mmCIF file with all atom_site columns, C-alpha atoms in Angstrom:
data_model
loop_
_atom_site.group_PDB
_atom_site.id
_atom_site.type_symbol
_atom_site.label_atom_id
_atom_site.label_alt_id
_atom_site.label_comp_id
_atom_site.label_asym_id
_atom_site.label_entity_id
_atom_site.label_seq_id
_atom_site.pdbx_PDB_ins_code
_atom_site.Cartn_x
_atom_site.Cartn_y
_atom_site.Cartn_z
_atom_site.occupancy
_atom_site.B_iso_or_equiv
_atom_site.pdbx_formal_charge
_atom_site.auth_seq_id
_atom_site.auth_comp_id
_atom_site.auth_asym_id
_atom_site.auth_atom_id
_atom_site.pdbx_PDB_model_num
ATOM 1   C CA . MET A 1 1   ? 122.450 -89.378  161.774 1.00 72.00 ? 140 MET A CA 1
ATOM 2   C CA . THR A 1 2   ? 120.707 -92.340  163.477 1.00 87.00 ? 141 THR A CA 1
ATOM 3   C CA . LYS A 1 3   ? 120.947 -95.654  161.516 1.00 92.00 ? 142 LYS A CA 1
ATOM 4   C CA . LYS A 1 4   ? 117.519 -97.342  160.376 1.00 95.00 ? 143 LYS A CA 1
ATOM 5   C CA . ARG A 1 5   ? 116.793 -100.535 162.274 1.00 97.00 ? 144 ARG A CA 1
ATOM 6   C CA . ILE A 1 6   ? 116.633 -103.853 160.276 1.00 98.00 ? 145 ILE A CA 1
ATOM 7   C CA . ILE A 1 7   ? 115.384 -106.785 162.101 1.00 98.00 ? 146 ILE A CA 1
ATOM 8   C CA . VAL A 1 8   ? 116.082 -110.285 160.126 1.00 98.00 ? 147 VAL A CA 1
ATOM 9   C CA . LEU A 1 9   ? 114.153 -113.188 160.966 1.00 97.00 ? 148 LEU A CA 1
ATOM 10  C CA . SER A 1 10  ? 115.966 -116.315 159.790 1.00 96.00 ? 149 SER A CA 1
ATOM 11  C CA . GLY A 1 11  ? 115.116 -120.007 159.640 1.00 92.00 ? 150 GLY A CA 1
ATOM 12  C CA . ALA A 1 12  ? 116.336 -123.414 158.596 1.00 89.00 ? 151 ALA A CA 1
ATOM 13  C CA . GLY A 1 13  ? 116.517 -122.362 154.802 1.00 89.00 ? 152 GLY A CA 1
ATOM 14  C CA . ILE A 1 14  ? 119.383 -120.351 155.258 1.00 94.00 ? 153 ILE A CA 1
ATOM 15  C CA . SER A 1 15  ? 121.464 -122.937 156.794 1.00 93.00 ? 154 SER A CA 1
ATOM 16  C CA . ALA A 1 16  ? 120.450 -125.466 154.400 1.00 90.00 ? 155 ALA A CA 1
ATOM 17  C CA . GLU A 1 17  ? 122.236 -123.642 151.808 1.00 91.00 ? 156 GLU A CA 1
ATOM 18  C CA . SER A 1 18  ? 125.625 -124.343 153.747 1.00 93.00 ? 157 SER A CA 1
ATOM 19  C CA . GLY A 1 19  ? 124.692 -128.055 153.840 1.00 89.00 ? 158 GLY A CA 1
ATOM 20  C CA . LEU A 1 20  ? 122.950 -128.248 157.178 1.00 87.00 ? 159 LEU A CA 1
ATOM 21  C CA . SER A 1 21  ? 119.912 -130.511 156.983 1.00 74.00 ? 160 SER A CA 1
ATOM 22  C CA . THR A 1 22  ? 116.547 -129.512 158.037 1.00 67.00 ? 161 THR A CA 1
ATOM 23  C CA . PHE A 1 23  ? 113.875 -131.843 159.549 1.00 59.00 ? 162 PHE A CA 1
ATOM 24  C CA . ARG A 1 24  ? 110.997 -130.257 157.476 1.00 58.00 ? 163 ARG A CA 1
ATOM 25  C CA . ASP A 1 25  ? 112.776 -131.117 154.149 1.00 57.00 ? 164 ASP A CA 1
ATOM 26  C CA . SER A 1 26  ? 113.073 -134.769 155.140 1.00 53.00 ? 165 SER A CA 1
ATOM 27  C CA . GLY A 1 27  ? 109.649 -135.699 156.076 1.00 52.00 ? 166 GLY A CA 1
ATOM 28  C CA . GLY A 1 28  ? 110.036 -134.897 159.779 1.00 50.00 ? 167 GLY A CA 1
ATOM 29  C CA . LEU A 1 29  ? 113.501 -136.629 160.146 1.00 52.00 ? 168 LEU A CA 1
ATOM 30  C CA . TRP A 1 30  ? 116.967 -135.249 160.925 1.00 62.00 ? 169 TRP A CA 1
ATOM 31  C CA . GLU A 1 31  ? 119.589 -137.586 159.606 1.00 63.00 ? 170 GLU A CA 1
ATOM 32  C CA . ASN A 1 32  ? 117.084 -140.480 159.605 1.00 73.00 ? 171 ASN A CA 1
ATOM 33  C CA . TYR A 1 33  ? 116.094 -139.751 163.310 1.00 81.00 ? 172 TYR A CA 1
ATOM 34  C CA . ARG A 1 34  ? 112.407 -139.108 164.294 1.00 85.00 ? 173 ARG A CA 1
ATOM 35  C CA . ILE A 1 35  ? 111.990 -135.861 166.014 1.00 85.00 ? 174 ILE A CA 1
ATOM 36  C CA . GLU A 1 36  ? 110.025 -137.320 168.857 1.00 88.00 ? 175 GLU A CA 1
ATOM 37  C CA . ASP A 1 37  ? 113.122 -139.786 169.578 1.00 91.00 ? 176 ASP A CA 1
ATOM 38  C CA . VAL A 1 38  ? 115.899 -137.068 169.694 1.00 92.00 ? 177 VAL A CA 1
ATOM 39  C CA . ALA A 1 39  ? 114.170 -133.486 170.288 1.00 92.00 ? 178 ALA A CA 1
ATOM 40  C CA . THR A 1 40  ? 111.482 -133.776 173.120 1.00 95.00 ? 179 THR A CA 1
ATOM 41  C CA . PRO A 1 41  ? 111.791 -133.645 176.697 1.00 97.00 ? 180 PRO A CA 1
ATOM 42  C CA . GLU A 1 42  ? 110.254 -137.408 176.732 1.00 97.00 ? 181 GLU A CA 1
ATOM 43  C CA . ALA A 1 43  ? 113.100 -138.535 174.448 1.00 97.00 ? 182 ALA A CA 1
ATOM 44  C CA . TRP A 1 44  ? 115.517 -137.147 176.868 1.00 97.00 ? 183 TRP A CA 1
ATOM 45  C CA . GLN A 1 45  ? 113.833 -139.188 179.736 1.00 97.00 ? 184 GLN A CA 1
ATOM 46  C CA . MET A 1 46  ? 113.635 -142.378 177.772 1.00 96.00 ? 185 MET A CA 1
ATOM 47  C CA . ASN A 1 47  ? 116.866 -142.485 176.056 1.00 96.00 ? 186 ASN A CA 1
ATOM 48  C CA . GLN A 1 48  ? 119.419 -139.852 177.370 1.00 97.00 ? 187 GLN A CA 1
ATOM 49  C CA . ASP A 1 49  ? 122.351 -141.413 175.558 1.00 97.00 ? 188 ASP A CA 1
ATOM 50  C CA . LEU A 1 50  ? 120.590 -141.404 171.926 1.00 95.00 ? 189 LEU A CA 1
ATOM 51  C CA . VAL A 1 51  ? 119.933 -137.711 172.469 1.00 97.00 ? 190 VAL A CA 1
ATOM 52  C CA . LEU A 1 52  ? 123.246 -136.831 173.396 1.00 97.00 ? 191 LEU A CA 1
ATOM 53  C CA . ASP A 1 53  ? 124.802 -138.883 170.664 1.00 94.00 ? 192 ASP A CA 1
ATOM 54  C CA . PHE A 1 54  ? 122.314 -136.995 168.118 1.00 93.00 ? 193 PHE A CA 1
ATOM 55  C CA . TYR A 1 55  ? 123.332 -133.658 169.130 1.00 95.00 ? 194 TYR A CA 1
ATOM 56  C CA . ASN A 1 56  ? 127.167 -134.836 169.249 1.00 95.00 ? 195 ASN A CA 1
ATOM 57  C CA . MET A 1 57  ? 126.554 -135.563 165.557 1.00 92.00 ? 196 MET A CA 1
ATOM 58  C CA . ARG A 1 58  ? 124.907 -132.274 164.786 1.00 92.00 ? 197 ARG A CA 1
ATOM 59  C CA . ARG A 1 59  ? 127.915 -130.635 166.512 1.00 94.00 ? 198 ARG A CA 1
ATOM 60  C CA . LYS A 1 60  ? 130.415 -132.314 164.428 1.00 94.00 ? 199 LYS A CA 1
ATOM 61  C CA . GLN A 1 61  ? 128.476 -131.602 161.095 1.00 91.00 ? 200 GLN A CA 1
ATOM 62  C CA . LEU A 1 62  ? 128.477 -127.967 162.020 1.00 94.00 ? 201 LEU A CA 1
ATOM 63  C CA . LYS A 1 63  ? 132.193 -128.017 162.059 1.00 94.00 ? 202 LYS A CA 1
ATOM 64  C CA . GLU A 1 64  ? 132.282 -129.164 158.576 1.00 93.00 ? 203 GLU A CA 1
ATOM 65  C CA . VAL A 1 65  ? 130.161 -126.270 157.005 1.00 95.00 ? 204 VAL A CA 1
ATOM 66  C CA . LYS A 1 66  ? 130.766 -122.564 156.432 1.00 97.00 ? 205 LYS A CA 1
ATOM 67  C CA . PRO A 1 67  ? 128.399 -119.572 156.317 1.00 97.00 ? 206 PRO A CA 1
ATOM 68  C CA . ASN A 1 68  ? 127.097 -118.834 152.797 1.00 97.00 ? 207 ASN A CA 1
ATOM 69  C CA . LYS A 1 69  ? 126.389 -115.437 150.823 1.00 96.00 ? 208 LYS A CA 1
ATOM 70  C CA . ALA A 1 70  ? 123.136 -114.899 152.848 1.00 97.00 ? 209 ALA A CA 1
ATOM 71  C CA . HIS A 1 71  ? 124.768 -115.064 155.994 1.00 98.00 ? 210 HIS A CA 1
ATOM 72  C CA . THR A 1 72  ? 127.474 -112.582 154.903 1.00 97.00 ? 211 THR A CA 1
ATOM 73  C CA . PHE A 1 73  ? 125.037 -110.286 153.325 1.00 97.00 ? 212 PHE A CA 1
ATOM 74  C CA . ILE A 1 74  ? 123.137 -110.025 156.597 1.00 97.00 ? 213 ILE A CA 1
ATOM 75  C CA . ALA A 1 75  ? 126.392 -109.368 158.490 1.00 98.00 ? 214 ALA A CA 1
ATOM 76  C CA . ASP A 1 76  ? 127.490 -106.772 156.068 1.00 97.00 ? 215 ASP A CA 1
ATOM 77  C CA . LEU A 1 77  ? 124.242 -104.864 156.684 1.00 97.00 ? 216 LEU A CA 1
ATOM 78  C CA . GLU A 1 78  ? 125.709 -103.648 159.856 1.00 97.00 ? 217 GLU A CA 1
ATOM 79  C CA . LYS A 1 79  ? 127.971 -101.313 157.758 1.00 95.00 ? 218 LYS A CA 1
ATOM 80  C CA . ASN A 1 80  ? 124.910 -99.105  157.100 1.00 95.00 ? 219 ASN A CA 1
ATOM 81  C CA . TYR A 1 81  ? 122.097 -100.273 159.539 1.00 97.00 ? 220 TYR A CA 1
ATOM 82  C CA . ASP A 1 82  ? 121.370 -101.081 163.134 1.00 97.00 ? 221 ASP A CA 1
ATOM 83  C CA . VAL A 1 83  ? 120.903 -104.835 162.757 1.00 98.00 ? 222 VAL A CA 1
ATOM 84  C CA . THR A 1 84  ? 119.423 -107.534 164.883 1.00 98.00 ? 223 THR A CA 1
ATOM 85  C CA . VAL A 1 85  ? 118.988 -111.242 163.677 1.00 98.00 ? 224 VAL A CA 1
ATOM 86  C CA . ILE A 1 86  ? 116.266 -113.131 165.386 1.00 97.00 ? 225 ILE A CA 1
ATOM 87  C CA . THR A 1 87  ? 116.889 -116.754 164.294 1.00 96.00 ? 226 THR A CA 1
ATOM 88  C CA . GLN A 1 88  ? 115.304 -120.134 164.763 1.00 94.00 ? 227 GLN A CA 1
ATOM 89  C CA . ASN A 1 89  ? 118.587 -121.886 164.056 1.00 95.00 ? 228 ASN A CA 1
ATOM 90  C CA . VAL A 1 90  ? 120.791 -123.297 166.455 1.00 95.00 ? 229 VAL A CA 1
ATOM 91  C CA . ASP A 1 91  ? 124.080 -123.181 164.397 1.00 96.00 ? 230 ASP A CA 1
ATOM 92  C CA . ASP A 1 92  ? 126.698 -120.504 164.787 1.00 97.00 ? 231 ASP A CA 1
ATOM 93  C CA . LEU A 1 93  ? 126.807 -119.447 161.370 1.00 98.00 ? 232 LEU A CA 1
ATOM 94  C CA . HIS A 1 94  ? 125.415 -115.989 161.689 1.00 98.00 ? 233 HIS A CA 1
ATOM 95  C CA . GLU A 1 95  ? 128.329 -115.316 164.279 1.00 98.00 ? 234 GLU A CA 1
ATOM 96  C CA . ARG A 1 96  ? 130.781 -116.936 162.120 1.00 98.00 ? 235 ARG A CA 1
ATOM 97  C CA . ALA A 1 97  ? 129.733 -114.588 159.045 1.00 98.00 ? 236 ALA A CA 1
ATOM 98  C CA . GLY A 1 98  ? 130.251 -111.467 161.151 1.00 98.00 ? 237 GLY A CA 1
ATOM 99  C CA . SER A 1 99  ? 126.588 -110.684 162.689 1.00 98.00 ? 238 SER A CA 1
ATOM 100 C CA . THR A 1 100 ? 127.054 -109.108 166.351 1.00 98.00 ? 239 THR A CA 1
ATOM 101 C CA . ASN A 1 101 ? 123.682 -109.129 167.455 1.00 98.00 ? 240 ASN A CA 1
ATOM 102 C CA . ILE A 1 102 ? 121.802 -112.194 167.361 1.00 98.00 ? 241 ILE A CA 1
ATOM 103 C CA . ILE A 1 103 ? 118.718 -113.799 169.343 1.00 98.00 ? 242 ILE A CA 1
ATOM 104 C CA . HIS A 1 104 ? 118.638 -117.447 169.302 1.00 98.00 ? 243 HIS A CA 1
ATOM 105 C CA . LEU A 1 105 ? 115.027 -118.343 169.896 1.00 96.00 ? 244 LEU A CA 1
ATOM 106 C CA . HIS A 1 106 ? 115.653 -122.115 169.951 1.00 95.00 ? 245 HIS A CA 1
ATOM 107 C CA . GLY A 1 107 ? 118.876 -122.245 171.724 1.00 97.00 ? 246 GLY A CA 1
ATOM 108 C CA . GLU A 1 108 ? 122.481 -122.844 170.634 1.00 97.00 ? 247 GLU A CA 1
ATOM 109 C CA . LEU A 1 109 ? 124.196 -126.043 169.539 1.00 96.00 ? 248 LEU A CA 1
ATOM 110 C CA . LEU A 1 110 ? 127.526 -125.064 170.846 1.00 98.00 ? 249 LEU A CA 1
ATOM 111 C CA . LYS A 1 111 ? 126.287 -124.542 174.326 1.00 98.00 ? 250 LYS A CA 1
ATOM 112 C CA . VAL A 1 112 ? 125.033 -126.750 177.090 1.00 98.00 ? 251 VAL A CA 1
ATOM 113 C CA . ARG A 1 113 ? 123.028 -126.084 180.336 1.00 98.00 ? 252 ARG A CA 1
ATOM 114 C CA . SER A 1 114 ? 122.589 -127.824 183.687 1.00 98.00 ? 253 SER A CA 1
ATOM 115 C CA . THR A 1 115 ? 119.400 -130.200 183.978 1.00 97.00 ? 254 THR A CA 1
ATOM 116 C CA . GLY A 1 116 ? 119.035 -128.849 187.650 1.00 96.00 ? 255 GLY A CA 1
ATOM 117 C CA . ASN A 1 117 ? 119.597 -125.125 187.099 1.00 96.00 ? 256 ASN A CA 1
ATOM 118 C CA . GLU A 1 118 ? 118.672 -123.573 183.803 1.00 94.00 ? 257 GLU A CA 1
ATOM 119 C CA . ASN A 1 119 ? 120.839 -120.240 184.203 1.00 94.00 ? 258 ASN A CA 1
ATOM 120 C CA . LEU A 1 120 ? 123.834 -122.397 184.263 1.00 97.00 ? 259 LEU A CA 1
ATOM 121 C CA . ILE A 1 121 ? 124.949 -122.277 180.511 1.00 98.00 ? 260 ILE A CA 1
ATOM 122 C CA . TYR A 1 122 ? 128.417 -123.007 179.369 1.00 98.00 ? 261 TYR A CA 1
ATOM 123 C CA . ASP A 1 123 ? 129.952 -123.042 175.863 1.00 98.00 ? 262 ASP A CA 1
ATOM 124 C CA . TRP A 1 124 ? 130.678 -126.514 174.687 1.00 97.00 ? 263 TRP A CA 1
ATOM 125 C CA . GLU A 1 125 ? 132.255 -127.821 171.195 1.00 95.00 ? 264 GLU A CA 1
ATOM 126 C CA . LYS A 1 126 ? 133.211 -131.410 172.236 1.00 96.00 ? 265 LYS A CA 1
ATOM 127 C CA . ASP A 1 127 ? 131.143 -134.424 172.561 1.00 97.00 ? 266 ASP A CA 1
ATOM 128 C CA . LEU A 1 128 ? 128.681 -134.278 175.730 1.00 98.00 ? 267 LEU A CA 1
ATOM 129 C CA . VAL A 1 129 ? 127.851 -137.537 177.444 1.00 98.00 ? 268 VAL A CA 1
ATOM 130 C CA . THR A 1 130 ? 126.131 -138.901 180.270 1.00 97.00 ? 269 THR A CA 1
ATOM 131 C CA . GLY A 1 131 ? 128.393 -137.897 183.471 1.00 97.00 ? 270 GLY A CA 1
ATOM 132 C CA . ASN A 1 132 ? 129.213 -134.642 182.299 1.00 98.00 ? 271 ASN A CA 1
ATOM 133 C CA . LEU A 1 133 ? 128.066 -132.560 185.331 1.00 98.00 ? 272 LEU A CA 1
ATOM 134 C CA . CYS A 1 134 ? 127.701 -128.910 186.149 1.00 97.00 ? 273 CYS A CA 1
ATOM 135 C CA . PRO A 1 135 ? 129.413 -127.642 189.394 1.00 97.00 ? 274 PRO A CA 1
ATOM 136 C CA . GLU A 1 136 ? 126.203 -128.115 191.142 1.00 96.00 ? 275 GLU A CA 1
ATOM 137 C CA . GLY A 1 137 ? 126.441 -131.894 190.049 1.00 97.00 ? 276 GLY A CA 1
ATOM 138 C CA . SER A 1 138 ? 123.565 -131.992 187.773 1.00 98.00 ? 277 SER A CA 1
ATOM 139 C CA . GLN A 1 139 ? 123.791 -133.544 184.381 1.00 98.00 ? 278 GLN A CA 1
ATOM 140 C CA . LEU A 1 140 ? 124.526 -131.247 181.474 1.00 98.00 ? 279 LEU A CA 1
ATOM 141 C CA . ARG A 1 141 ? 122.208 -131.515 178.467 1.00 98.00 ? 280 ARG A CA 1
ATOM 142 C CA . PRO A 1 142 ? 121.967 -129.373 175.093 1.00 98.00 ? 281 PRO A CA 1
ATOM 143 C CA . HIS A 1 143 ? 121.089 -125.947 175.231 1.00 98.00 ? 282 HIS A CA 1
ATOM 144 C CA . ILE A 1 144 ? 118.331 -126.341 172.757 1.00 97.00 ? 283 ILE A CA 1
ATOM 145 C CA . VAL A 1 145 ? 114.618 -125.663 172.991 1.00 96.00 ? 284 VAL A CA 1
ATOM 146 C CA . TRP A 1 146 ? 113.122 -129.046 172.167 1.00 95.00 ? 285 TRP A CA 1
ATOM 147 C CA . PHE A 1 147 ? 109.565 -129.571 170.700 1.00 91.00 ? 286 PHE A CA 1
ATOM 148 C CA . GLY A 1 148 ? 107.040 -129.054 173.740 1.00 92.00 ? 287 GLY A CA 1
ATOM 149 C CA . GLU A 1 149 ? 109.367 -126.580 175.728 1.00 95.00 ? 288 GLU A CA 1
ATOM 150 C CA . ALA A 1 150 ? 108.811 -123.052 176.358 1.00 93.00 ? 289 ALA A CA 1
ATOM 151 C CA . VAL A 1 151 ? 110.717 -120.532 174.140 1.00 94.00 ? 290 VAL A CA 1
ATOM 152 C CA . PRO A 1 152 ? 111.850 -117.962 176.818 1.00 93.00 ? 291 PRO A CA 1
ATOM 153 C CA . MET A 1 153 ? 113.714 -115.836 174.185 1.00 96.00 ? 292 MET A CA 1
ATOM 154 C CA . ILE A 1 154 ? 110.569 -115.077 172.352 1.00 96.00 ? 293 ILE A CA 1
ATOM 155 C CA . TYR A 1 155 ? 109.472 -112.261 174.685 1.00 96.00 ? 294 TYR A CA 1
ATOM 156 C CA . LYS A 1 156 ? 112.652 -110.457 173.957 1.00 97.00 ? 295 LYS A CA 1
ATOM 157 C CA . ALA A 1 157 ? 112.139 -110.888 170.304 1.00 97.00 ? 296 ALA A CA 1
ATOM 158 C CA . MET A 1 158 ? 108.433 -109.719 170.564 1.00 96.00 ? 297 MET A CA 1
ATOM 159 C CA . ASP A 1 159 ? 109.525 -106.558 172.344 1.00 97.00 ? 298 ASP A CA 1
ATOM 160 C CA . LEU A 1 160 ? 112.058 -105.693 169.921 1.00 97.00 ? 299 LEU A CA 1
ATOM 161 C CA . MET A 1 161 ? 109.921 -106.100 166.610 1.00 97.00 ? 300 MET A CA 1
ATOM 162 C CA . PRO A 1 162 ? 108.161 -102.802 166.822 1.00 97.00 ? 301 PRO A CA 1
ATOM 163 C CA . SER A 1 163 ? 111.364 -100.965 166.643 1.00 97.00 ? 302 SER A CA 1
ATOM 164 C CA . ALA A 1 164 ? 112.074 -102.113 163.143 1.00 97.00 ? 303 ALA A CA 1
ATOM 165 C CA . ASP A 1 165 ? 112.265 -99.805  160.125 1.00 97.00 ? 304 ASP A CA 1
ATOM 166 C CA . ILE A 1 166 ? 112.714 -102.671 158.004 1.00 97.00 ? 305 ILE A CA 1
ATOM 167 C CA . VAL A 1 167 ? 111.931 -106.495 158.304 1.00 96.00 ? 306 VAL A CA 1
ATOM 168 C CA . ILE A 1 168 ? 113.662 -109.234 156.441 1.00 96.00 ? 307 ILE A CA 1
ATOM 169 C CA . VAL A 1 169 ? 112.396 -112.828 156.700 1.00 95.00 ? 308 VAL A CA 1
ATOM 170 C CA . ILE A 1 170 ? 114.846 -115.332 155.237 1.00 95.00 ? 309 ILE A CA 1
ATOM 171 C CA . GLY A 1 171 ? 114.996 -119.092 155.194 1.00 89.00 ? 310 GLY A CA 1
ATOM 172 C CA . THR A 1 172 ? 111.844 -119.720 157.284 1.00 85.00 ? 311 THR A CA 1
ATOM 173 C CA . SER A 1 173 ? 108.501 -120.752 155.962 1.00 76.00 ? 312 SER A CA 1
ATOM 174 C CA . LEU A 1 174 ? 106.719 -119.093 158.784 1.00 75.00 ? 313 LEU A CA 1
ATOM 175 C CA . GLN A 1 175 ? 105.239 -122.309 160.008 1.00 72.00 ? 314 GLN A CA 1
ATOM 176 C CA . VAL A 1 176 ? 106.897 -122.964 163.439 1.00 70.00 ? 315 VAL A CA 1
ATOM 177 C CA . TYR A 1 177 ? 105.106 -120.980 166.227 1.00 73.00 ? 316 TYR A CA 1
ATOM 178 C CA . PRO A 1 178 ? 105.571 -118.901 168.333 1.00 78.00 ? 317 PRO A CA 1
ATOM 179 C CA . ALA A 1 179 ? 108.480 -117.636 166.089 1.00 79.00 ? 318 ALA A CA 1
ATOM 180 C CA . ALA A 1 180 ? 106.161 -117.387 162.899 1.00 79.00 ? 319 ALA A CA 1
ATOM 181 C CA . GLY A 1 181 ? 103.931 -115.013 164.618 1.00 88.00 ? 320 GLY A CA 1
ATOM 182 C CA . LEU A 1 182 ? 106.671 -112.383 165.195 1.00 93.00 ? 321 LEU A CA 1
ATOM 183 C CA . VAL A 1 183 ? 106.198 -110.620 161.927 1.00 92.00 ? 322 VAL A CA 1
ATOM 184 C CA . ASN A 1 184 ? 102.977 -109.440 162.894 1.00 90.00 ? 323 ASN A CA 1
ATOM 185 C CA . TYR A 1 185 ? 104.599 -107.413 165.664 1.00 93.00 ? 324 TYR A CA 1
ATOM 186 C CA . ALA A 1 186 ? 106.115 -104.918 162.994 1.00 93.00 ? 325 ALA A CA 1
ATOM 187 C CA . ARG A 1 187 ? 104.799 -101.728 163.090 1.00 93.00 ? 326 ARG A CA 1
ATOM 188 C CA . PRO A 1 188 ? 101.995 -100.954 160.458 1.00 92.00 ? 327 PRO A CA 1
ATOM 189 C CA . GLY A 1 189 ? 103.472 -99.729  157.251 1.00 93.00 ? 328 GLY A CA 1
ATOM 190 C CA . VAL A 1 190 ? 106.976 -101.112 157.779 1.00 95.00 ? 329 VAL A CA 1
ATOM 191 C CA . PRO A 1 191 ? 108.392 -102.958 154.676 1.00 95.00 ? 330 PRO A CA 1
ATOM 192 C CA . VAL A 1 192 ? 108.460 -106.655 155.302 1.00 94.00 ? 331 VAL A CA 1
ATOM 193 C CA . TYR A 1 193 ? 110.599 -108.536 152.603 1.00 94.00 ? 332 TYR A CA 1
ATOM 194 C CA . ILE A 1 194 ? 110.070 -112.312 152.708 1.00 92.00 ? 333 ILE A CA 1
ATOM 195 C CA . VAL A 1 195 ? 112.647 -114.417 150.798 1.00 93.00 ? 334 VAL A CA 1
ATOM 196 C CA . ASP A 1 196 ? 111.221 -117.719 150.271 1.00 88.00 ? 335 ASP A CA 1
ATOM 197 C CA . PRO A 1 197 ? 110.606 -119.771 147.357 1.00 87.00 ? 336 PRO A CA 1
ATOM 198 C CA . THR A 1 198 ? 107.155 -120.778 148.416 1.00 80.00 ? 337 THR A CA 1
ATOM 199 C CA . SER A 1 199 ? 105.736 -117.385 149.322 1.00 69.00 ? 338 SER A CA 1
ATOM 200 C CA . PRO A 1 200 ? 104.253 -118.558 152.815 1.00 69.00 ? 339 PRO A CA 1
ATOM 201 C CA . PRO A 1 201 ? 100.931 -117.344 153.765 1.00 70.00 ? 340 PRO A CA 1
ATOM 202 C CA . VAL A 1 202 ? 100.987 -114.139 155.747 1.00 75.00 ? 341 VAL A CA 1
ATOM 203 C CA . HIS A 1 203 ? 98.003  -112.138 156.889 1.00 69.00 ? 342 HIS A CA 1
ATOM 204 C CA . GLY A 1 204 ? 97.281  -108.631 158.348 1.00 70.00 ? 343 GLY A CA 1
ATOM 205 C CA . LEU A 1 205 ? 100.489 -106.990 156.793 1.00 75.00 ? 344 LEU A CA 1
ATOM 206 C CA . ASP A 1 206 ? 100.010 -103.862 154.377 1.00 79.00 ? 345 ASP A CA 1
ATOM 207 C CA . ASN A 1 207 ? 103.546 -103.690 153.103 1.00 87.00 ? 346 ASN A CA 1
ATOM 208 C CA . ILE A 1 208 ? 104.599 -107.219 152.306 1.00 88.00 ? 347 ILE A CA 1
ATOM 209 C CA . HIS A 1 209 ? 106.922 -107.970 149.515 1.00 90.00 ? 348 HIS A CA 1
ATOM 210 C CA . PHE A 1 210 ? 107.677 -111.778 148.231 1.00 90.00 ? 349 PHE A CA 1
ATOM 211 C CA . ILE A 1 211 ? 111.065 -112.602 146.831 1.00 93.00 ? 350 ILE A CA 1
ATOM 212 C CA . LYS A 1 212 ? 110.385 -116.187 145.547 1.00 92.00 ? 351 LYS A CA 1
ATOM 213 C CA . LYS A 1 213 ? 114.039 -117.135 145.589 1.00 93.00 ? 352 LYS A CA 1
ATOM 214 C CA . SER A 1 214 ? 116.522 -119.244 147.704 1.00 92.00 ? 353 SER A CA 1
ATOM 215 C CA . ALA A 1 215 ? 118.174 -117.359 150.526 1.00 94.00 ? 354 ALA A CA 1
ATOM 216 C CA . THR A 1 216 ? 121.438 -116.896 148.516 1.00 93.00 ? 355 THR A CA 1
ATOM 217 C CA . GLU A 1 217 ? 119.516 -115.743 145.416 1.00 93.00 ? 356 GLU A CA 1
ATOM 218 C CA . GLY A 1 218 ? 117.240 -113.510 147.283 1.00 94.00 ? 357 GLY A CA 1
ATOM 219 C CA . VAL A 1 219 ? 119.733 -111.526 149.069 1.00 93.00 ? 358 VAL A CA 1
ATOM 220 C CA . GLU A 1 220 ? 120.888 -110.104 145.913 1.00 92.00 ? 359 GLU A CA 1
ATOM 221 C CA . GLN A 1 221 ? 117.432 -108.672 145.196 1.00 93.00 ? 360 GLN A CA 1
ATOM 222 C CA . ILE A 1 222 ? 117.239 -107.337 148.745 1.00 94.00 ? 361 ILE A CA 1
ATOM 223 C CA . LYS A 1 223 ? 120.648 -105.795 148.168 1.00 92.00 ? 362 LYS A CA 1
ATOM 224 C CA . LYS A 1 224 ? 119.305 -103.760 145.205 1.00 92.00 ? 363 LYS A CA 1
ATOM 225 C CA . ILE A 1 225 ? 116.060 -102.920 146.883 1.00 92.00 ? 364 ILE A CA 1
ATOM 226 C CA . LEU A 1 226 ? 117.823 -101.338 149.891 1.00 91.00 ? 365 LEU A CA 1
ATOM 227 C CA . ASN A 1 227 ? 120.455 -99.454  147.560 1.00 87.00 ? 366 ASN A CA 1
ATOM 228 C CA . GLU A 1 228 ? 117.587 -97.932  145.739 1.00 83.00 ? 367 GLU A CA 1
ATOM 229 C CA . GLY A 1 229 ? 116.043 -96.767  148.836 1.00 72.00 ? 368 GLY A CA 1
ATOM 230 C CA . LYS A 1 230 ? 119.117 -94.920  150.130 1.00 61.00 ? 369 LYS A CA 1
#
């Protein structure tokens, strides 16, 4: 019997419960840094060392946190469903929880890429500094989609969404585009469960279910719903 396909759209809220700060919860700041100063192509051009220091700090912070109950729940779904996680998060908490099929829309904190050839991407867990070069001689940069840059993985995600039998949105307020628009690519009638304390505005969906809880609390309700649907 073919497994039903679940597509999970996850955002910063799920990682926040593991202790990773989110800029939207702190007035547009990450660890007291302005987004414009550390997460844009212009910031890289103006102060490369500051940008590198900022991501080095975030990389260190990532090593200090662990996946939470929501990450584990999503990974456990693979026992009974064909699951793809489409995440706005750049951390590796989904991977560490055990999820095996993940699309990172906004890049990955534990990877770097060449500034001269964006296809040269490398795993990277230590500090990245000026002078760390790719084999072709170009400076390495964080493998992160900065504000103002294209989101190349969005097209793969868009193509995948119509294949979902169930959509779970968790930890995202559906405010950051183009990621926020993905939910509208689900087929008509497919159940969409949105786990978010604020019930973000969503239009054009005919089978939407709001679960006004945090990520770790909301997954318990999702678990009951899925078990009842078997």
